[in-house]
Coordinates of C-alpha atoms in Angstrom, one line a residue:
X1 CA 13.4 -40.6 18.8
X2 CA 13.2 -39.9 22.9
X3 CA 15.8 -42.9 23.0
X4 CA 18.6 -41.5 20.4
X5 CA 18.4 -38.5 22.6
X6 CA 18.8 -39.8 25.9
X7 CA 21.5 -42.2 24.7
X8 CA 23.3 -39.1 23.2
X9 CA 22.6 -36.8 26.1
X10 CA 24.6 -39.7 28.0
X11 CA 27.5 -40.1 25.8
X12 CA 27.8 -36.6 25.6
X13 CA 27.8 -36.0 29.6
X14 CA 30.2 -39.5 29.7
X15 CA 32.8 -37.3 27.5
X16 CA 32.8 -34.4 29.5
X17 CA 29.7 -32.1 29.2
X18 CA 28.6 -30.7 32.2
X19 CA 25.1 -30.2 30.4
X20 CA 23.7 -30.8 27.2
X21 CA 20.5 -30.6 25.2
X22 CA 19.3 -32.6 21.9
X23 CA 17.1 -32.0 19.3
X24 CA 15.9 -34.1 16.3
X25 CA 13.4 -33.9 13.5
X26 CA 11.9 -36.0 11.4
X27 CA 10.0 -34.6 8.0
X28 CA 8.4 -35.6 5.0
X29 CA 7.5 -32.7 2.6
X30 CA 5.5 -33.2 -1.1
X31 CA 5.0 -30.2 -3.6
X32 CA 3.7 -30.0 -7.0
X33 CA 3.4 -26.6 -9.2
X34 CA 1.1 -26.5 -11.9
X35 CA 1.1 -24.0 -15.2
X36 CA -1.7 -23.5 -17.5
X37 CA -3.0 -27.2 -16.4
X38 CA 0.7 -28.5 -17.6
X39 CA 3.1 -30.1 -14.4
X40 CA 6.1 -28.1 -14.0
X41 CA 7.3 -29.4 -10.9
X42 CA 6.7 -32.0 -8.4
X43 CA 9.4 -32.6 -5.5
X44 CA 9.1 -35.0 -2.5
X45 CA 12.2 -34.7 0.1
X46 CA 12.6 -36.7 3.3
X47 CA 14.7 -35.6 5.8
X48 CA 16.2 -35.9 9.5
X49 CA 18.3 -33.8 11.5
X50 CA 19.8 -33.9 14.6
X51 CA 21.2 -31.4 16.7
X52 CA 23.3 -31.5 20.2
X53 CA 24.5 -28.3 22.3
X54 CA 26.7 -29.3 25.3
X55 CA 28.0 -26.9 28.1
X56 CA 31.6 -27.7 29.6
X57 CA 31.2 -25.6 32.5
X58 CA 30.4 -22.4 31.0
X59 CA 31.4 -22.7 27.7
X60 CA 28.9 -23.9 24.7
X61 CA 29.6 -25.3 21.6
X62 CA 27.0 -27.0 19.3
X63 CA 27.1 -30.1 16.3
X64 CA 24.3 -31.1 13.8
X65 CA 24.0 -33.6 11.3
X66 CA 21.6 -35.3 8.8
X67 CA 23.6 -38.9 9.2
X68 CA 21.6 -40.8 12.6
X69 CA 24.5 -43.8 12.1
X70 CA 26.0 -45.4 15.3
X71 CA 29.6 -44.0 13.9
X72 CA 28.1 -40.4 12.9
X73 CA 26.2 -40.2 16.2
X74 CA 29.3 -40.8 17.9
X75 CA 31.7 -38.6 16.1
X76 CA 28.7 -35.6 16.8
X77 CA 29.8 -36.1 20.3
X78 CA 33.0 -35.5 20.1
X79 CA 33.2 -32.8 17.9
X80 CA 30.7 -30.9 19.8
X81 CA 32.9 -32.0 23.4
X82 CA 36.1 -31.0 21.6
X83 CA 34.6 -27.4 20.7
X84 CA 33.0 -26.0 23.3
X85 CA 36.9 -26.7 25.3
X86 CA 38.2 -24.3 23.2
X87 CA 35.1 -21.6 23.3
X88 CA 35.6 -18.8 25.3
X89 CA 33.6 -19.0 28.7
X90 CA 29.9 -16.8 28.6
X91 CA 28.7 -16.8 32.0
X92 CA 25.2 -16.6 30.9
X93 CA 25.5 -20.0 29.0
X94 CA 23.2 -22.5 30.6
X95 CA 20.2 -24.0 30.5
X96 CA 17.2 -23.0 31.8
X97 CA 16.4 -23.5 35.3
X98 CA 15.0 -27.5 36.0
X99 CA 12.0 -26.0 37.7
X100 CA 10.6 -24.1 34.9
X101 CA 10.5 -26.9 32.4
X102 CA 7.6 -28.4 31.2
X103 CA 6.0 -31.1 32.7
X104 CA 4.1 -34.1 31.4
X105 CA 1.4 -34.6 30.2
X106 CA 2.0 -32.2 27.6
X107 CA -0.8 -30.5 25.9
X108 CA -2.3 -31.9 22.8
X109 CA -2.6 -28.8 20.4
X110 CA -3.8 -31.3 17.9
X111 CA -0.7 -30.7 15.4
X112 CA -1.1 -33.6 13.2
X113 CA -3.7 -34.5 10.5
X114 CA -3.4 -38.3 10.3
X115 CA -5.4 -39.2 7.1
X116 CA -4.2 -36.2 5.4
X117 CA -1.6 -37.1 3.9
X118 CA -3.2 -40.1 2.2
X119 CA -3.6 -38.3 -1.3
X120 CA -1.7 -40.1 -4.2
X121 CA 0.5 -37.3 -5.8
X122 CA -1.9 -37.2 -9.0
X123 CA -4.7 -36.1 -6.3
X124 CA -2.5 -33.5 -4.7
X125 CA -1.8 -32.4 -8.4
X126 CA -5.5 -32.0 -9.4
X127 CA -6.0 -29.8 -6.0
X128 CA -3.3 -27.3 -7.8
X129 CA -5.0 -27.8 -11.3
X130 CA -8.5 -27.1 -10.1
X131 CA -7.5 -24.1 -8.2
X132 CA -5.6 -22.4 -11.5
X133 CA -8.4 -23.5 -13.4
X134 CA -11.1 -21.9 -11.5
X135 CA -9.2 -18.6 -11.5
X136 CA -8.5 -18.8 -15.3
X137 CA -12.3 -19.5 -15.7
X138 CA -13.1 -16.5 -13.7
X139 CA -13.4 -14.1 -15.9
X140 CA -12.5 -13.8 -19.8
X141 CA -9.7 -10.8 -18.7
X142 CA -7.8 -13.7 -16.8
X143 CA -5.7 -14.7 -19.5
X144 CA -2.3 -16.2 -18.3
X145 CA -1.2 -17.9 -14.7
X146 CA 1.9 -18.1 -12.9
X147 CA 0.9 -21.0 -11.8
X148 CA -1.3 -23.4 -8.9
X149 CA 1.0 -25.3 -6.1
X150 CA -0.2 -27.7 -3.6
X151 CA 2.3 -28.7 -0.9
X152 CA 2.3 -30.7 2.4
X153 CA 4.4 -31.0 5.1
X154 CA 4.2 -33.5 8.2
X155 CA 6.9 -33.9 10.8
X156 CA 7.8 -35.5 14.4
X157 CA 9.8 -33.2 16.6
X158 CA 11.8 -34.4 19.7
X159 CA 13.8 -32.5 22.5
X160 CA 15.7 -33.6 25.6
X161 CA 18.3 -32.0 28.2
X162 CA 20.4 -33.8 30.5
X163 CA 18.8 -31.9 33.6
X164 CA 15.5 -34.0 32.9
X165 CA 12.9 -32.6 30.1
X166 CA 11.8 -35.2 27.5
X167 CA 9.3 -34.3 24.7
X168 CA 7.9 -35.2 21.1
X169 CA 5.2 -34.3 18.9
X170 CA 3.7 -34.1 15.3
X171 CA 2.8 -31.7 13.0
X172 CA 1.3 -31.2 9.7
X173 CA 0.8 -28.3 6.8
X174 CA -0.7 -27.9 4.0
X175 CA -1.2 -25.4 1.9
X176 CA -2.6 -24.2 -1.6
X177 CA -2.1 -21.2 -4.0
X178 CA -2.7 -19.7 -7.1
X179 CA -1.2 -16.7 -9.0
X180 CA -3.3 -15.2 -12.1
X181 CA -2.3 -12.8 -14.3
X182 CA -5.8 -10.4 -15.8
X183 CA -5.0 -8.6 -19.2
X184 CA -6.9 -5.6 -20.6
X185 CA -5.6 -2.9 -23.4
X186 CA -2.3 -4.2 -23.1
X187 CA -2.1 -3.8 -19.2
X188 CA -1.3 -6.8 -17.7
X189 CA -1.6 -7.4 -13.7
X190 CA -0.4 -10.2 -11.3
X191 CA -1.9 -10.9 -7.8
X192 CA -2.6 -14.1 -6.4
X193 CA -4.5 -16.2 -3.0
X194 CA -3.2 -18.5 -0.7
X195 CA -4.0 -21.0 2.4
X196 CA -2.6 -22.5 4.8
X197 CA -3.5 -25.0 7.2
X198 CA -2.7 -27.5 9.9
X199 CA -5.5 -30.2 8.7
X200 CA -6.3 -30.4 5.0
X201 CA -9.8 -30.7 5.7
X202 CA -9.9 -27.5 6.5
X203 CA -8.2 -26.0 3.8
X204 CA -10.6 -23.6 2.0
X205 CA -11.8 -25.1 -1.6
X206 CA -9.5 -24.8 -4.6
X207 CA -12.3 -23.3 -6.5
X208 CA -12.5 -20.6 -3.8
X209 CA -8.7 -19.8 -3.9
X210 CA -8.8 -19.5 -7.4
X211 CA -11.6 -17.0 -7.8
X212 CA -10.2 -14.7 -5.1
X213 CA -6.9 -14.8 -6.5
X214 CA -8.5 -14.0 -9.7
X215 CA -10.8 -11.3 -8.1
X216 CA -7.6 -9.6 -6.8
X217 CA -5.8 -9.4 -10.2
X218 CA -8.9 -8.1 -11.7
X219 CA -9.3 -5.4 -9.0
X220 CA -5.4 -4.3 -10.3
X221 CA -6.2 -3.5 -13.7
X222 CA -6.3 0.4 -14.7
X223 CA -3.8 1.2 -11.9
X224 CA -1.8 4.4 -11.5
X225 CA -0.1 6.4 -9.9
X226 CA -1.1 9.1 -7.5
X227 CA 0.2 12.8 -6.4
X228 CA 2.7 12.9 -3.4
X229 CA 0.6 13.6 -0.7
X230 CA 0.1 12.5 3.9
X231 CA -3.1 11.3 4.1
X232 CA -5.2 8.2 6.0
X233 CA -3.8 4.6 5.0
X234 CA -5.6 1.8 5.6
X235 CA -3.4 -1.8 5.3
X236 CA -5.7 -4.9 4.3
X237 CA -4.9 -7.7 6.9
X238 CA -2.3 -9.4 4.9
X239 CA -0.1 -6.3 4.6
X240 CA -0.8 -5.1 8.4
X241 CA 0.5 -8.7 9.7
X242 CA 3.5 -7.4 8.8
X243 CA 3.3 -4.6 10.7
X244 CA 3.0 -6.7 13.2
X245 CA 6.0 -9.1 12.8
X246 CA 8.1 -5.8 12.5
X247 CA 6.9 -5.3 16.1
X248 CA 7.8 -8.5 17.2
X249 CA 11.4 -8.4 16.0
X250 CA 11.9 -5.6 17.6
X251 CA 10.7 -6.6 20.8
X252 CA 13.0 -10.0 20.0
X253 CA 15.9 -10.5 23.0
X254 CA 18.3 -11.0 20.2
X255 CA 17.7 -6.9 18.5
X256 CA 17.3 -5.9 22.3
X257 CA 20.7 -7.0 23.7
X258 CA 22.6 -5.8 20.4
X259 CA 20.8 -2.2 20.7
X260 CA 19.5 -2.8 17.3
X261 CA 15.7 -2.0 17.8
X262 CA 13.4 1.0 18.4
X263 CA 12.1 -0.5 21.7
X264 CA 15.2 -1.1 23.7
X265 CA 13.8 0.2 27.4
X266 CA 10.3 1.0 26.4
X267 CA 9.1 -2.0 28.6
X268 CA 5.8 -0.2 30.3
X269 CA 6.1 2.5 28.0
X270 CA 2.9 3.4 25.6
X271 CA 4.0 2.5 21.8
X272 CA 1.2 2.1 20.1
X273 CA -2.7 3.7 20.5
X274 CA -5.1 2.2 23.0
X275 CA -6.4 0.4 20.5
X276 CA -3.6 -1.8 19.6
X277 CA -3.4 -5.1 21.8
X278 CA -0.4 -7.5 20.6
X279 CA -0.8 -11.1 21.5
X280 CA 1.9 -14.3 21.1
X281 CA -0.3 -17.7 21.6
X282 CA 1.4 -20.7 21.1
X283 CA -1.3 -22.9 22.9
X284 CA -4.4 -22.1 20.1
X285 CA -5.3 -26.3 19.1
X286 CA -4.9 -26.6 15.4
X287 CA -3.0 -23.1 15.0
X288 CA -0.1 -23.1 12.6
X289 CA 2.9 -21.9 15.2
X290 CA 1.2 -24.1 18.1
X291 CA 3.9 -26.3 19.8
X292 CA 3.4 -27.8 23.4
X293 CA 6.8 -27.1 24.9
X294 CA 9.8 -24.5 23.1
X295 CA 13.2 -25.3 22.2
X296 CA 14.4 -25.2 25.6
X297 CA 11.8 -27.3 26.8
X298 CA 9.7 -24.5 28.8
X299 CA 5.8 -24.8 28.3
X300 CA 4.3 -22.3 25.7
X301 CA 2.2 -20.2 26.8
X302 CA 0.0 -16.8 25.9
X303 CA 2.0 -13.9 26.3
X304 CA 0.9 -10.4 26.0
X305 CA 3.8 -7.9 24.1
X306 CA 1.3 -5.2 23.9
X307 CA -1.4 -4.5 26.3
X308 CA -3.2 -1.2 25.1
X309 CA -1.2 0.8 23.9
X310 CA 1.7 -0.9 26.3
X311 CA 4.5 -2.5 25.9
X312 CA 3.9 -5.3 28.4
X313 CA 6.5 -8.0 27.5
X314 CA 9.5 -8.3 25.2
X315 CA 9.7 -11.7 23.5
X316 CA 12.6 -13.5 25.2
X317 CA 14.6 -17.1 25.6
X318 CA 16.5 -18.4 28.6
X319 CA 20.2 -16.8 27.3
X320 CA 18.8 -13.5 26.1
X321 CA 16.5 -13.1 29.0
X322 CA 19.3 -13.5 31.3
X323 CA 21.2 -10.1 29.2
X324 CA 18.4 -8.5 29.9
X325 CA 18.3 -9.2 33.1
X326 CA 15.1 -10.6 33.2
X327 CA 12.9 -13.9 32.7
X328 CA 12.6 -16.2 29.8
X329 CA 9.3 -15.8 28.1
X330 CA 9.5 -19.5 26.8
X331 CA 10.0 -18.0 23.0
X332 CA 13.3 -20.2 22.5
X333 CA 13.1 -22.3 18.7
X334 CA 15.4 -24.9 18.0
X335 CA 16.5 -26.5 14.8
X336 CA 20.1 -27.3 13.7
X337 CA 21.4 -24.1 13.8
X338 CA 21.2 -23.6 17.6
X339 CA 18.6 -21.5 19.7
X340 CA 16.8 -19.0 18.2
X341 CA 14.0 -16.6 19.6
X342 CA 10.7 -17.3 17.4
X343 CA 7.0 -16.2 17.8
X344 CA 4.1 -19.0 18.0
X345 CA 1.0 -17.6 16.6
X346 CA 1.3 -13.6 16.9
X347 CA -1.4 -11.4 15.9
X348 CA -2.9 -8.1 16.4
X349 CA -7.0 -8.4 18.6
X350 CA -9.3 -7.7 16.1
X351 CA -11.3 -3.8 17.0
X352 CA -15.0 -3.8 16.6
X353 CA -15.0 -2.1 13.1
X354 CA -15.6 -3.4 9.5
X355 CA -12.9 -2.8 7.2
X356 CA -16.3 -1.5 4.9
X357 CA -16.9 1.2 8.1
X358 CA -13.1 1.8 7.7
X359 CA -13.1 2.8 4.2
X360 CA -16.4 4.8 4.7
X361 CA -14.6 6.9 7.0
X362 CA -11.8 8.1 5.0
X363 CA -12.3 11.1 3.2
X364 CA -9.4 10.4 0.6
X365 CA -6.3 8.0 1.1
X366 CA -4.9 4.7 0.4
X367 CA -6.2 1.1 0.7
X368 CA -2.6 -1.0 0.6
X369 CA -3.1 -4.2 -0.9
X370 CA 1.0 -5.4 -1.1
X371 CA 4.4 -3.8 -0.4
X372 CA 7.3 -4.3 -1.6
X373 CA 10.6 -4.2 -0.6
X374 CA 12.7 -4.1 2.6
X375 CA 12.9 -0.6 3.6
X376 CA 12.7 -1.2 7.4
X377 CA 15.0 0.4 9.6
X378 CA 14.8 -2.1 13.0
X379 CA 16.9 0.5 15.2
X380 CA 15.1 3.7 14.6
X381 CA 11.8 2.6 13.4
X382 CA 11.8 4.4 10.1
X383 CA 9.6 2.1 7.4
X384 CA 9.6 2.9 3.5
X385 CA 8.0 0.6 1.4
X386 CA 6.8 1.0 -2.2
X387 CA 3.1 -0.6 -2.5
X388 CA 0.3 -1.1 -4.2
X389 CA -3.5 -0.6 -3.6
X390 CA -6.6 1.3 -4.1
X391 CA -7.6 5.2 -4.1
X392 CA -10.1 5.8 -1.9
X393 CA -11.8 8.9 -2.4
X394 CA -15.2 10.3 0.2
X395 CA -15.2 6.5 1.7
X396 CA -15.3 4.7 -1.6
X397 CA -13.3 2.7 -3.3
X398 CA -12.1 4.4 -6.4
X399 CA -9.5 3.0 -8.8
X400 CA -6.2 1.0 -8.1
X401 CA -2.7 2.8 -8.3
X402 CA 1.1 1.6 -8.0
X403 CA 4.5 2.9 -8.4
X404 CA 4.3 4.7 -4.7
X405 CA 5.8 4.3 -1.7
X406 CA 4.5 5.0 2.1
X407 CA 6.8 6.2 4.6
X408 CA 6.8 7.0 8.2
X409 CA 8.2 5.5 11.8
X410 CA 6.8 2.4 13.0
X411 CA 6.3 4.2 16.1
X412 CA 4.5 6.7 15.4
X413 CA 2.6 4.3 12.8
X414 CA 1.2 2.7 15.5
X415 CA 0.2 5.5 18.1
X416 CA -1.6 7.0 14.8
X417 CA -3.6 3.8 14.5
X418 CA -7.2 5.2 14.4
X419 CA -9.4 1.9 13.5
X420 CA -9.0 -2.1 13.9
X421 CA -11.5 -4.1 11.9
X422 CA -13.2 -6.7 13.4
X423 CA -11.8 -9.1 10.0
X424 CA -9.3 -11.0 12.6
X425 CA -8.5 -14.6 10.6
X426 CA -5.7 -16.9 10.9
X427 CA -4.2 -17.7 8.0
X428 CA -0.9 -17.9 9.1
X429 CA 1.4 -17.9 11.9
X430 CA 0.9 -13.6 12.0
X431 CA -2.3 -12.1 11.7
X432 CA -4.0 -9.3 12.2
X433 CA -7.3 -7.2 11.2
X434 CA -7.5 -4.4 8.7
X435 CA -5.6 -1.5 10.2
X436 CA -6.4 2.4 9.7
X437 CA -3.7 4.9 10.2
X438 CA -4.2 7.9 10.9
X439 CA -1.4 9.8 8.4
X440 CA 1.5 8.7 6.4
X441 CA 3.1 10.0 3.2
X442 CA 2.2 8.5 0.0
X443 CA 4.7 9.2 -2.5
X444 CA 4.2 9.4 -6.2
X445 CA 4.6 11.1 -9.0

């Protein structure tokens, strides 16, 4: 793969480009979806794609395709060439400086699982079947399914420039879920359990997806709504992740730049409680948004976006770093589409609580279990979401509701946080612990 891209680096200076950069991916992807034991789908895709951005002078212009022929290779060239003569100069078009590449060796992260992928597809079919099975077989009120999927994912990623950085590497996925539905007096309730992980080995049982997933439909049943009211919310660690990416966009270079987000010139500036530590870590081995170099070639790295209660760094790559007038935090992605900024593995440092200790200490309020919708605003902050969870009332859990919304500023959300649990688990390329805030408004009937 290094070869294509040095060979098309070269063709692409030969024509004109006063610098270029190259990207190609291999991937191989299997999924299967099972209902009620029955297969209802099974797909299996191959794919490559290639990608070249070239610079005449200051002027950019980029060219992808999925065709790797000698003749498609070479009219990729030309197109991209021919373009970026006609583009309007940007003097901050460039690539990043040579000295802050990455240099070789590059780290092993331990991306790839090389056995597996070994299944045969009627193996990778039973893993679906015996998850949906063990969550119908849960308990006598789970009495329908949405459905059990199995999928896996393995791919070999190479980037070059023409100033002198050269890297590949694999990477695997696989993941597992099941969606129940629980029945009782005519109510019927959805919910449903996931995982996801780098080595199959290490993705958690079927049987133990399915009787979570079948635990949290069961929890559901009997829900209602509640009285409008501002009280303590506490978000389970699914639903505060995406606190968390709501954060990281708007600490993104792209939102930044364009004035679209609620932390344009808070750099150093307390937005969240001393409590809340935000961390981007695209260096953890095994970790799903690991990668040894990012798509401009820089080194990944840990990087701290909220020290404190602080915001300590803004999430930047070489072109949107340089608008800001400051450094690249090596947060570029790269796939056909051009340069993108991207977060690695981004989560929230787990407190010293239990989410059990943060229940106990809410005299009455809302557990949130799922939200719905996309009622984020990313300049001012302002977040509206309808949800679903349980009533807490004197520290217990007391019955579910739904049909409510919680509203208030992202801001503000996080200055009010009060507790972190100490439930920190990565499932996924966010994550964070069980958050308690202090006050929002729950809205119902």
């Amino acid at each position: 793969m290094l070869d294509l891209l040095v060979d098309l680096l070269g063709r692409a200076t030969a024509k004109g480009a006063s610098a270029a950069d190259a990207f190609v991916v291999e991937e191989q992807s299997f999924s299967a979806q099972v209902r009620l034991g029955q297969v209802e789908t099974v797909q299996h895709a191959r794919e490559r794609r290639l990608a070249l951005r070239v610079f005449v002078g200051q002027s950019v212009a980029a060219a992808s395709t999925s065709d790797l022929s000698r003749g498609s290779v070479a009219g990729l060239v030309e197109e991209a060439v021919s373009l970026a003569r006609i583009t309007s100069p940007d003097e901050l078009a460039g690539l990043p400086d040579a000295a802050e590449l990455a240099r070789a060796p590059l780290p092993d992260l331990d991306l790839a699982d090389p056995t597996g992928h070994d299944l045969s597809p009627e193996e990778k079919i039973d893993l679906a079947r015996r998850a949906e099975q063990a969550a119908l077989e849960a308990d006598p009120r789970i009495t329908n399914s949405e459905g059990g999927d199995f999928a896996d994912h393995r791919a070999r990623y190479a980037y070059a420039t023409s100033h002198g950085f050269a890297g590949e590497y694999g990477a695997s996925s696989f993941s597992l879920s099941v969606a129940p539905v629980a029945s009782s007096g005519g109510e019927m309730q959805r919910d449903s359990w996931y995982h996801v992980a780098r080595k199959r080995a290490a993705l958690d049982a079927p049987e133990e997806i399915g009787r979570t997933a079948a635990g949290r439909a069961l929890r559901r049943l009997g829900a209602r709504p509640v009285k409008t009211a501002e009280v303590p919310v506490i978000f389970d660690r699914e639903t505060a992740a995406s606190l968390v990416r709501h954060l990281a966009g708007a600490a993104s270079g792209p939102a930044l730049y364009r004035g679209a987000s609620f932390l344009v010139n808070r750099l150093g500036q307390a937005v969240a409680a001393p409590s809340v530590t935000v961390v981007d870590d695209g260096t953890r081995p095994r970790a799903l948004g690991s990668r040894p170099f990012d798509g401009e070639g820089l080194p990944v790295r840990r990087t701290v976006v909220v020290d404190r209660g602080v915001l300590a760094s803004y999430l930047l790559d070489t072109y949107t770093g340089r608008k800001l007038g400051l450094a690249s935090t090596h947060h570029a992605a790269r796939d056909g589409s051009g340069v993108s900024v991207s977060t690695t593995n981004l989560y929230l440092a787990a407190g010293a609580a239990s989410p059990e200790a943060l229940i106990r200490s809410v005299r009455s309020g809302l557990y949130v279990t799922e939200l719905i919708g996309f009622g984020v605003n990313g300049v001012t902050g302002d977040y509206s979401r309808g949800a679903v969870g349980l009533w807490i009332e004197n520290g217990e859990i007391t019955y579910p509701v739904e049909e409510i919304t919680i509203a208030g500023n992202l801001v503000d959300m996080f200055h009010a946080v009060e507790g972190v649990g100490n439930d920190l688990v990565f499932r996924d390329r966010t994550a964070s612990p069980t958050l308690l805030i202090g006050r929002m408004v729950v809205a119902g009937s």
